[in-house]
GROMACS .gro file of C-alpha atoms in nm:
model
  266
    1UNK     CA    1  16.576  17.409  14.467
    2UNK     CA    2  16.503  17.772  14.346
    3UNK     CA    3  16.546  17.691  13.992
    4UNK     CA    4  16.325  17.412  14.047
    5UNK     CA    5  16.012  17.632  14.160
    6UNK     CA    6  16.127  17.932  13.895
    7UNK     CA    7  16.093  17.730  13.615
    8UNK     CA    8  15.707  17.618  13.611
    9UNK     CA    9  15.643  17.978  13.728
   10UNK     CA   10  15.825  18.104  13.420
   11UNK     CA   11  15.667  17.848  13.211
   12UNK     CA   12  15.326  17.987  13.343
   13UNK     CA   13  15.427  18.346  13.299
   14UNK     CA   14  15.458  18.258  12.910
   15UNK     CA   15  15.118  18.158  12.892
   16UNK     CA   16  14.977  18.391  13.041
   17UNK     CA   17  15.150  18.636  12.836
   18UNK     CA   18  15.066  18.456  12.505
   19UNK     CA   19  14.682  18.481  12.601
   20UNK     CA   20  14.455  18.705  12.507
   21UNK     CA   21  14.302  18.928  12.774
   22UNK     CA   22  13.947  18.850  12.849
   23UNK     CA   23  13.704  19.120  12.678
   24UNK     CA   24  13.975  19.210  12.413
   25UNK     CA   25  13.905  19.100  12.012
   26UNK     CA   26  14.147  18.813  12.015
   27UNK     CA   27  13.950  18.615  12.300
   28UNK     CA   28  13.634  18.577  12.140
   29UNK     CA   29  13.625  18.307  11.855
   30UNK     CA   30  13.605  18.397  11.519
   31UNK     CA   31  13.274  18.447  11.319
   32UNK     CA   32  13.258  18.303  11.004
   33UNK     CA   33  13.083  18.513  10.779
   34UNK     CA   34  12.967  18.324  10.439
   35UNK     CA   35  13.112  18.510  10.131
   36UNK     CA   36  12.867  18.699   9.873
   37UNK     CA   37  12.845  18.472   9.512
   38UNK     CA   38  13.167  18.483   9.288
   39UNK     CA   39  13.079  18.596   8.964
   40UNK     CA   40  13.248  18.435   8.669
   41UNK     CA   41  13.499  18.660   8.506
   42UNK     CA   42  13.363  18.695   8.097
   43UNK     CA   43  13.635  18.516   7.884
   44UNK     CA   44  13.571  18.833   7.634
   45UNK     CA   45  13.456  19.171   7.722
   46UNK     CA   46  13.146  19.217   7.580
   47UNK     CA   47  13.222  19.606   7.525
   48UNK     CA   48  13.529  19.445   7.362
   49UNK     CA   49  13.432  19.175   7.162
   50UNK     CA   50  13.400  19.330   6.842
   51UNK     CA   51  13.754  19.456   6.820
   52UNK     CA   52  14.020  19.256   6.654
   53UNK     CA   53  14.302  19.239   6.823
   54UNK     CA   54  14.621  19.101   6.630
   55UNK     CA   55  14.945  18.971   6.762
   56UNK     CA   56  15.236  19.177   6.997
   57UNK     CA   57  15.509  19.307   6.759
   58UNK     CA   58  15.776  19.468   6.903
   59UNK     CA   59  15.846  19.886   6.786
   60UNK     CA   60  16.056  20.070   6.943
   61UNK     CA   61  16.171  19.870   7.198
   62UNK     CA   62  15.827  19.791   7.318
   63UNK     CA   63  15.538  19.516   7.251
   64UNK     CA   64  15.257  19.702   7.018
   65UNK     CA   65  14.942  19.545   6.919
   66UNK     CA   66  14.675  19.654   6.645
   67UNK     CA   67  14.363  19.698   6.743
   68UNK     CA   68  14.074  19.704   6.468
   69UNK     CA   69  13.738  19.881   6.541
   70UNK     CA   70  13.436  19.758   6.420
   71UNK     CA   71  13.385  20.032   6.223
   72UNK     CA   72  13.721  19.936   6.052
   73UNK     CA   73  13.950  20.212   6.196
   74UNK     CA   74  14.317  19.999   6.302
   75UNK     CA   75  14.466  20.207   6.577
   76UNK     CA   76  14.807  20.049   6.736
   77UNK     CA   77  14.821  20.061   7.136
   78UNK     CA   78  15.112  19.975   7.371
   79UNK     CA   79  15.027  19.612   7.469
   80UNK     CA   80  15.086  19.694   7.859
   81UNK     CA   81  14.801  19.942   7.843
   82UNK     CA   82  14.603  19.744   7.613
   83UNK     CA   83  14.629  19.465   7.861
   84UNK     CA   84  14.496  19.717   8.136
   85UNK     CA   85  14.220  19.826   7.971
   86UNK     CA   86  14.148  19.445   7.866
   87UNK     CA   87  14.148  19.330   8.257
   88UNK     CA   88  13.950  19.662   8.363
   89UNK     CA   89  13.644  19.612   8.100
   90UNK     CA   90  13.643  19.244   8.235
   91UNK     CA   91  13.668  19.310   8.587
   92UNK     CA   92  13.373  19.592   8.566
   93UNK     CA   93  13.130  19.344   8.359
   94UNK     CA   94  13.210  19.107   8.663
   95UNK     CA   95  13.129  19.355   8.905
   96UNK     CA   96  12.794  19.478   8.708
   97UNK     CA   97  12.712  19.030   8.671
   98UNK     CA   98  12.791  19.014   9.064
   99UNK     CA   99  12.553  19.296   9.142
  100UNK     CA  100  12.253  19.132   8.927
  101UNK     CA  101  12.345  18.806   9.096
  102UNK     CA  102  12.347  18.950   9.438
  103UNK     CA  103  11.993  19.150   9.314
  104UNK     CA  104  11.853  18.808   9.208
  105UNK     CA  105  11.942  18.666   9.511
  106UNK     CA  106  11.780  18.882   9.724
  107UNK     CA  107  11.489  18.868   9.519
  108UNK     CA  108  11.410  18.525   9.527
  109UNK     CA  109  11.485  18.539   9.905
  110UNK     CA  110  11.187  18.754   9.942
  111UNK     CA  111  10.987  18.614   9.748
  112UNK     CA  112  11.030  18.290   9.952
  113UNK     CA  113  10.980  18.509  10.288
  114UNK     CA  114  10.630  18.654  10.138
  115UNK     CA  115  10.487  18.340  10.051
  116UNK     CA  116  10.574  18.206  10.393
  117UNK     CA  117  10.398  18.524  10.590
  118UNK     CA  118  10.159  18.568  10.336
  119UNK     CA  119   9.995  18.219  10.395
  120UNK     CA  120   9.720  18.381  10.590
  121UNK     CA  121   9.622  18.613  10.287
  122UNK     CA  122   9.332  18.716  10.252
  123UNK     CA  123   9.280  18.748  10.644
  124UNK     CA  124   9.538  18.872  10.968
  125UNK     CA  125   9.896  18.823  10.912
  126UNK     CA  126  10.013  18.815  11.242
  127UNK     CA  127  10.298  19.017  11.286
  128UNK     CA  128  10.581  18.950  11.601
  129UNK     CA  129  10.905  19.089  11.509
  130UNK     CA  130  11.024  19.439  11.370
  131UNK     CA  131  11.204  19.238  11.081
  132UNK     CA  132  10.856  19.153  10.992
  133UNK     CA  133  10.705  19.450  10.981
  134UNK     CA  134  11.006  19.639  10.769
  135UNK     CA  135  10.922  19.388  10.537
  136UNK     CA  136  10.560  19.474  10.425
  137UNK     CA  137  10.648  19.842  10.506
  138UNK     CA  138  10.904  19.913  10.267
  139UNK     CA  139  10.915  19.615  10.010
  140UNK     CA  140  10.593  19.556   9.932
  141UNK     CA  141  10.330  19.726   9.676
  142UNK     CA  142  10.022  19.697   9.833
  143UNK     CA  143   9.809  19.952  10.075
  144UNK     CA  144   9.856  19.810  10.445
  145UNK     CA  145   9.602  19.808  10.719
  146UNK     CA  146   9.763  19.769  11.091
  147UNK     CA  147   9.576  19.631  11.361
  148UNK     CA  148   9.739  19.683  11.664
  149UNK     CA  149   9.642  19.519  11.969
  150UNK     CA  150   9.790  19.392  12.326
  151UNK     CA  151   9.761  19.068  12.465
  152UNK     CA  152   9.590  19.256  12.836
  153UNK     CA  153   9.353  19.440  12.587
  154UNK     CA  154   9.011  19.309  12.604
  155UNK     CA  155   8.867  19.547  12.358
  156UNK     CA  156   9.122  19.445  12.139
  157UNK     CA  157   8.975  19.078  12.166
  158UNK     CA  158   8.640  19.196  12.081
  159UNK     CA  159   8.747  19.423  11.781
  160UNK     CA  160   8.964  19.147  11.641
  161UNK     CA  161   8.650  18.951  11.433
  162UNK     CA  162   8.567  19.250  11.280
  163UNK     CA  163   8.904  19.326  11.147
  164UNK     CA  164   8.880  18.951  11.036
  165UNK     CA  165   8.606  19.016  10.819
  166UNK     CA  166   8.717  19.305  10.663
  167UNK     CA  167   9.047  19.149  10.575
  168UNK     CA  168   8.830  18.937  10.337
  169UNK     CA  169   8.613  19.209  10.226
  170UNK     CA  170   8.974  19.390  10.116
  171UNK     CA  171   9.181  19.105   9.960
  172UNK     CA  172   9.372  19.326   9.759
  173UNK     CA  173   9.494  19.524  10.071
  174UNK     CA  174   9.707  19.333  10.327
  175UNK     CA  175   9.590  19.352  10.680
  176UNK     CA  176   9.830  19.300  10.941
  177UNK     CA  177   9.732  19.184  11.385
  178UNK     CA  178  10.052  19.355  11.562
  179UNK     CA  179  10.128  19.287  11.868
  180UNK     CA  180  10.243  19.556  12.035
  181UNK     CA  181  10.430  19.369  12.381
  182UNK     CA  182  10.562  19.205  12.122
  183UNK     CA  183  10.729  19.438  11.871
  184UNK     CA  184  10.710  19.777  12.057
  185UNK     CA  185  10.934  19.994  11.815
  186UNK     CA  186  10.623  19.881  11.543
  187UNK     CA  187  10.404  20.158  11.757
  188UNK     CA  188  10.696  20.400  11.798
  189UNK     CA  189  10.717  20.375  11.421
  190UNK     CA  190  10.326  20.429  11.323
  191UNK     CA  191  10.299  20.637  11.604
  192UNK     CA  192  10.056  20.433  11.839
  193UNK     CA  193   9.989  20.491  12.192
  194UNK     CA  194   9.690  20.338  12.276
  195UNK     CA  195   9.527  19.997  12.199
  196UNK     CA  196   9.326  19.946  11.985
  197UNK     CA  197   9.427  20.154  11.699
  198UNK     CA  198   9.401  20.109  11.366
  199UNK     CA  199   9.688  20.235  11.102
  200UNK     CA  200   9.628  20.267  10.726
  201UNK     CA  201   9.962  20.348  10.555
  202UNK     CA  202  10.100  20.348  10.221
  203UNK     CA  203  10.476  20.357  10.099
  204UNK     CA  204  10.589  20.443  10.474
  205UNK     CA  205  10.416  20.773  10.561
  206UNK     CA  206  10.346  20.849  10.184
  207UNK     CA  207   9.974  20.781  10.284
  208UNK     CA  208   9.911  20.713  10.675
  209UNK     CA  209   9.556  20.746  10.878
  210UNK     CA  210   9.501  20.668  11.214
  211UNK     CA  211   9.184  20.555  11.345
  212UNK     CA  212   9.140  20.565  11.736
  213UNK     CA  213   8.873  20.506  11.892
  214UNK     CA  214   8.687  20.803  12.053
  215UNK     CA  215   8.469  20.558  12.345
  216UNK     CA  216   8.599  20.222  12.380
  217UNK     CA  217   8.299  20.069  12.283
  218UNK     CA  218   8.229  20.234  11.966
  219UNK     CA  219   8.328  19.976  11.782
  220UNK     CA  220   8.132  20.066  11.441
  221UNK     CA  221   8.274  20.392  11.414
  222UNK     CA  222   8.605  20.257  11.447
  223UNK     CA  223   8.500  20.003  11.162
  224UNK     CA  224   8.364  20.263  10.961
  225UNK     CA  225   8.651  20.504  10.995
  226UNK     CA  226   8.873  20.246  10.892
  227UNK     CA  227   8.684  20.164  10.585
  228UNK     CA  228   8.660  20.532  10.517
  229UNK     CA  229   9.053  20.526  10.518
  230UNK     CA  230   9.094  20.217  10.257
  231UNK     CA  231   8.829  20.349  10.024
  232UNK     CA  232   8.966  20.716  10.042
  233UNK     CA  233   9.349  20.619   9.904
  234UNK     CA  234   9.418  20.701   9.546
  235UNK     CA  235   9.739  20.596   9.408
  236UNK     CA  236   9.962  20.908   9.302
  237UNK     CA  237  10.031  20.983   8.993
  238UNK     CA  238  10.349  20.997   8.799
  239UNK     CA  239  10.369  21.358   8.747
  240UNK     CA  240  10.715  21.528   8.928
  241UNK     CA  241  10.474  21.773   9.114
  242UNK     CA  242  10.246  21.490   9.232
  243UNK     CA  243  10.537  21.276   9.359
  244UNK     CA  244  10.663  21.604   9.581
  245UNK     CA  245  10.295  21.634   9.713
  246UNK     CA  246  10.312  21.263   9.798
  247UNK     CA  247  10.559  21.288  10.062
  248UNK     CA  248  10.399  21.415  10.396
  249UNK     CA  249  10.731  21.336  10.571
  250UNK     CA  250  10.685  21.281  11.000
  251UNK     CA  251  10.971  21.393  11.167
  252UNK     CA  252  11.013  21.111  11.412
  253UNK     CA  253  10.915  20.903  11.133
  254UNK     CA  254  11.244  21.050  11.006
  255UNK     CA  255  11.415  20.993  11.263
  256UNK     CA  256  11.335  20.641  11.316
  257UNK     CA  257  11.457  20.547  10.918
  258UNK     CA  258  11.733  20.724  10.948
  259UNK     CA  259  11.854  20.534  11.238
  260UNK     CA  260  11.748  20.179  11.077
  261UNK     CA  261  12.038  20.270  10.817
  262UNK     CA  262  12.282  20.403  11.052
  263UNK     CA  263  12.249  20.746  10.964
  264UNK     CA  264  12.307  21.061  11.201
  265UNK     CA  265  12.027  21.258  11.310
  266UNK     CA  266  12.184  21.500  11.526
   0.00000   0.00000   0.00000
């Protein structure tokens, strides 16, 4: 009778051994994660292609190959270390191929990811998500004019045509409508506190002005302030000393970047 109960209990004791503890790494599935594009290993070095290369002979109780330059110098090399040399020039042209595949790759992604937020160009690009954001901040060219706005704001509401029309008064700038209940860390980046406020920046805080408004109903000098801003940027030039004045770094600014790549900033 005893051995009859102790065996399904020991049976049960097993399993429970052999499973993972709930909250531990082994008890949560695995996450595939797609690998990065496999670049084709080059048949011939292209560093190496000009060298003639004949066949092993043995010397000295080791394989020796001659190798001719194409300058015409012969030089003979141990094969082994030939060999080496061989699989280390091709696996370093793979590497460089990968990286310009890889580069492509993320290159034609955003390109597909600006023509499908820039569809509203010339006029508001509505902006919802940090992600968003990022993306006209640091990757691309042109000057950037940030509206931002809250959905309880009714000033906001009333200043939006405006900023409508000059969108299309600007096309070569990009104007952006940011919500800011709806991406938050947006105004913690440009440094908003109040709605609505308008943000002229260029190449992160390379160029930034921001135009508050000093009654809430003065909404022509806000419009005229913000104008003042566009017309008054003037690219940098490509002078060493003109780059170093270019940077008018923020501190939480800072902050805030270095934390978006992991860094440390204490």
């Amino acid at each position: 009778m005893r051995k009859a109960i102790a065996a399904p209990l020991a049976r049960q004791l097993r399993c429970l051994r052999r499973r993972p503890p709930v909250g531990s790494v082994r008890a949560f599935s695995t996450v595939l994660v797609p690998d990065p594009p496999k670049a084709p290993l080059p048949d011939v070095p292209a560093s190496l292609k000009r060298y003639v290369v004949s066949a092993p002979v043995e010397k000295d109780g080791k394989l020796v190959v001659e190798v001719t330059s194409p300058e015409g110098g012969k030089e003979e090399h141990d094969k082994a270390v030939w060999d080496l040399t061989w699989r280390t020039e091709r696996e370093k042209e793979a590497h460089l191929l990968k990286q310009q595949m890889v580069q492509e790759a993320m290159s034609k992604a955003d390109e597909e990811k600006a023509a499908e937020l820039m569809k509203g160009h010339p006029g508001m690009i509505r902006v919802t998500s940090m992600e968003d954001y990022e993306f006209f901040l640091y990757k691309r060219p042109e000057l950037l004019v940030c509206f931002f706005t809250a959905s309880f704001s009714l000033w906001s509401k009333i200043l939006a045509p405006r900023m409508e029309e000059m969108a299309k008064t600007y096309p070569k700038h990009i104007f952006l409508s940011i919500d800011t209940d709806a991406c938050p860390r947006a105004a913690y980046h440009a440094d908003v506190d109040d709605v609505p406020t308008v943000v002229v920046m260029k190449n992160d805080d390379g160029y930034r002005v921001k135009v508050t408004p000093e009654n809430r109903c003065e909404f022509e000098s806000i419009i005229a302030r913000a104008k003042a801003a566009i017309d008054g940027f003037v690219e940098p030039s490509t002078g060493v000393a003109s780059k170093m004045a270019w940077l008018n770094h923020n501190i939480s600014v800072d902050n805030l970047n270095l934390k978006r790549i992991n860094w440390p900033t204490q």
